[in-house]
Short mmCIF file of C-alpha atoms in Angstrom, two decimals:
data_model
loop_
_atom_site.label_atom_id
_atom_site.label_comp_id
_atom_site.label_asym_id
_atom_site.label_seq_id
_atom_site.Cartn_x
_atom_site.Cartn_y
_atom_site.Cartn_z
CA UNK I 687 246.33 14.30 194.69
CA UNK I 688 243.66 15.92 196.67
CA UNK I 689 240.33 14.28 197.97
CA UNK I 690 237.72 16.28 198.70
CA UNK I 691 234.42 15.37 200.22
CA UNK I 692 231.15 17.59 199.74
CA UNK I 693 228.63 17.65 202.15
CA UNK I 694 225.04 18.30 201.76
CA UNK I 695 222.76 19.79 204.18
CA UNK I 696 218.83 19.54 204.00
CA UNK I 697 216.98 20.65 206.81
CA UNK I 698 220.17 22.23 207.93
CA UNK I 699 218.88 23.91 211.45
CA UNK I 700 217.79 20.18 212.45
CA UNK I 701 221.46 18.77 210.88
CA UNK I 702 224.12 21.07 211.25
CA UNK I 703 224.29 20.10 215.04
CA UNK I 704 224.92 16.36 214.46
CA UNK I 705 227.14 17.09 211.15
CA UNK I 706 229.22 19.14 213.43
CA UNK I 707 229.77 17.10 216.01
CA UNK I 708 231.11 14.00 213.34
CA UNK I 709 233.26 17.49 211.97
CA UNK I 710 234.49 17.63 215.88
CA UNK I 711 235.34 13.98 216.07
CA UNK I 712 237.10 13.86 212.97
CA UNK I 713 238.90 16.84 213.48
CA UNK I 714 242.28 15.65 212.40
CA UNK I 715 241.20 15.05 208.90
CA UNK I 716 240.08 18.19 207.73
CA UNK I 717 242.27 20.58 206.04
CA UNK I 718 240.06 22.93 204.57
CA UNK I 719 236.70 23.54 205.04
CA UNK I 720 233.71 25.53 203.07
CA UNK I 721 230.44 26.21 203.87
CA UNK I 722 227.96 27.31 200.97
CA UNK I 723 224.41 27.98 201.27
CA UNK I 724 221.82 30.32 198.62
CA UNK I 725 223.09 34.10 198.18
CA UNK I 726 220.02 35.55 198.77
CA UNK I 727 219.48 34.09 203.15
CA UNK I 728 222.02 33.67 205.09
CA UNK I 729 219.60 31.69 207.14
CA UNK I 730 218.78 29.36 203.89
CA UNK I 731 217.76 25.43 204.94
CA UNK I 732 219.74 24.02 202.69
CA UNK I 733 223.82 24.27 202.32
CA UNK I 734 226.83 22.60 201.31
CA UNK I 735 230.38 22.01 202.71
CA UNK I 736 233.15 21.41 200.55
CA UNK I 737 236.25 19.40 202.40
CA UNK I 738 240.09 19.05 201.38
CA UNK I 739 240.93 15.92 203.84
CA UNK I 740 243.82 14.27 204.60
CA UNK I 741 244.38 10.62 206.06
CA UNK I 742 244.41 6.99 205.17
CA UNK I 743 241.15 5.80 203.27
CA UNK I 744 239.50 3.78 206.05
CA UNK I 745 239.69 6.95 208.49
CA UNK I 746 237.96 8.79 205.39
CA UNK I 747 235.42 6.27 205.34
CA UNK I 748 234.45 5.68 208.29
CA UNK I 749 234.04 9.59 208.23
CA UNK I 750 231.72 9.23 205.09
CA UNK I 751 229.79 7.24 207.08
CA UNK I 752 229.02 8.79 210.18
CA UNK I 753 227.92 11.88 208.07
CA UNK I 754 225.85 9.26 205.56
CA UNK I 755 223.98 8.20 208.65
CA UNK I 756 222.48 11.52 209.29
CA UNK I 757 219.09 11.71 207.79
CA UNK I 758 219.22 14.81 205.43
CA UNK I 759 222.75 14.82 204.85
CA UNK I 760 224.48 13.41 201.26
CA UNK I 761 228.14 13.02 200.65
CA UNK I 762 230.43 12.58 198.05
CA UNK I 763 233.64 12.16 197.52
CA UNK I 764 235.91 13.07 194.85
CA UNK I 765 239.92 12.74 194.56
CA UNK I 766 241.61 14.32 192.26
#
């Protein structure tokens, strides 16, 4: 089973500071990380990061949460 969490940046020059900083704090969860944004700017506003994480579901969470509480950011998680 994997469980993967995908992050979604709007306004990402305002967000990506914050969102990295939760990345930074939960550190030990990540396994793999992705970042996406459009093909055509590489300096595109909006993006998405795709997670493979690996803990106990109230670490993940709380995780969720600290990146829900960022105004501009969505999450969702999927395990498969």
């Amino acid at each position: 089973m994997a469980d993967i969490l995908i992050v979604s940046l709007a306004k990402r020059k305002e967000t990506a500071v914050k969102v990295q900083e939760v990345f930074t704090d939960f550190g030990c969860l990540i396994k793999i990380r992705l970042g996406l944004h459009e093909n055509n700017n590489a300096c595109a506003d909006n993006g998405i990061i795709i997670l493979e994480l690996v803990s106990a579901a109230e670490k993940i969470y709380e995780f969720t949460k600290k990146l829900e509480n960022i105004e501009g950011v969505k999450v969702k998680f999927v395990s498969i």
